[in-house]
């Protein structure tokens, strides 16, 4: 019964590790950054519009494009 337990545990661990959604993969940890309040919107890789690239970076967004997101 417990003969294949290690194998199943390995498969389970791999599946959990690979189940990151695209939104999580494009973000890292939030950073404490002092940002200005200028409004130059960017669309983060998580499809969220941020008021500027500094705000996006402070939220941990790794990539973005200039302009608001198309929902």
PDB file of C-alpha atoms in Angstrom, residues 5-55:
ATOM      1  CA  UNK A   5       3.777   6.619  -1.640  1.00  0.00           C
ATOM      2  CA  UNK A   6       7.037   8.439  -2.456  1.00  0.00           C
ATOM      3  CA  UNK A   7       6.206   8.409  -6.154  1.00  0.00           C
ATOM      4  CA  UNK A   8       2.714   9.833  -5.604  1.00  0.00           C
ATOM      5  CA  UNK A   9       4.059  12.431  -3.193  1.00  0.00           C
ATOM      6  CA  UNK A  10       6.580  13.536  -5.818  1.00  0.00           C
ATOM      7  CA  UNK A  11       3.883  13.793  -8.509  1.00  0.00           C
ATOM      8  CA  UNK A  12       1.605  15.746  -6.158  1.00  0.00           C
ATOM      9  CA  UNK A  13       4.417  18.159  -5.271  1.00  0.00           C
ATOM     10  CA  UNK A  14       5.254  18.733  -8.936  1.00  0.00           C
ATOM     11  CA  UNK A  15       1.622  19.384  -9.811  1.00  0.00           C
ATOM     12  CA  UNK A  16       1.225  21.900  -7.004  1.00  0.00           C
ATOM     13  CA  UNK A  17       4.461  23.649  -7.982  1.00  0.00           C
ATOM     14  CA  UNK A  18       3.439  23.864 -11.631  1.00  0.00           C
ATOM     15  CA  UNK A  19      -0.054  25.141 -10.953  1.00  0.00           C
ATOM     16  CA  UNK A  20       0.951  28.808 -10.739  1.00  0.00           C
ATOM     17  CA  UNK A  21      -1.429  30.908 -12.751  1.00  0.00           C
ATOM     18  CA  UNK A  22      -0.172  33.364 -15.343  1.00  0.00           C
ATOM     19  CA  UNK A  23      -1.033  36.264 -13.036  1.00  0.00           C
ATOM     20  CA  UNK A  24       1.164  34.942 -10.265  1.00  0.00           C
ATOM     21  CA  UNK A  25       4.034  34.158 -12.618  1.00  0.00           C
ATOM     22  CA  UNK A  26       4.294  37.757 -13.794  1.00  0.00           C
ATOM     23  CA  UNK A  27       4.530  39.215 -10.301  1.00  0.00           C
ATOM     24  CA  UNK A  28       7.157  39.141  -7.598  1.00  0.00           C
ATOM     25  CA  UNK A  29       7.088  40.362  -4.017  1.00  0.00           C
ATOM     26  CA  UNK A  30       5.765  43.848  -3.359  1.00  0.00           C
ATOM     27  CA  UNK A  31       8.501  46.461  -2.896  1.00  0.00           C
ATOM     28  CA  UNK A  32       8.585  49.518  -0.689  1.00  0.00           C
ATOM     29  CA  UNK A  33       9.248  52.277  -3.241  1.00  0.00           C
ATOM     30  CA  UNK A  34       8.486  55.997  -3.011  1.00  0.00           C
ATOM     31  CA  UNK A  35       6.480  56.879  -6.138  1.00  0.00           C
ATOM     32  CA  UNK A  36       5.164  60.144  -7.529  1.00  0.00           C
ATOM     33  CA  UNK A  37       1.459  60.652  -8.135  1.00  0.00           C
ATOM     34  CA  UNK A  38       1.805  61.458 -11.845  1.00  0.00           C
ATOM     35  CA  UNK A  39      -0.813  59.753 -13.997  1.00  0.00           C
ATOM     36  CA  UNK A  40       0.848  57.870 -16.839  1.00  0.00           C
ATOM     37  CA  UNK A  41      -1.137  54.603 -16.820  1.00  0.00           C
ATOM     38  CA  UNK A  42       0.428  51.250 -17.536  1.00  0.00           C
ATOM     39  CA  UNK A  43      -1.199  47.854 -17.977  1.00  0.00           C
ATOM     40  CA  UNK A  44       0.475  45.230 -15.840  1.00  0.00           C
ATOM     41  CA  UNK A  45       0.985  41.641 -16.950  1.00  0.00           C
ATOM     42  CA  UNK A  46      -1.775  40.783 -14.462  1.00  0.00           C
ATOM     43  CA  UNK A  47      -4.229  42.830 -16.607  1.00  0.00           C
ATOM     44  CA  UNK A  48      -4.524  45.542 -13.948  1.00  0.00           C
ATOM     45  CA  UNK A  49      -4.137  49.233 -14.786  1.00  0.00           C
ATOM     46  CA  UNK A  50      -1.656  51.064 -12.551  1.00  0.00           C
ATOM     47  CA  UNK A  51      -1.387  54.852 -12.402  1.00  0.00           C
ATOM     48  CA  UNK A  52       2.302  54.734 -13.412  1.00  0.00           C
ATOM     49  CA  UNK A  53       5.165  52.285 -13.815  1.00  0.00           C
ATOM     50  CA  UNK A  54       6.553  53.021 -10.355  1.00  0.00           C
ATOM     51  CA  UNK A  55       3.267  51.971  -8.753  1.00  0.00           C
TER      52      UNK A  55
END
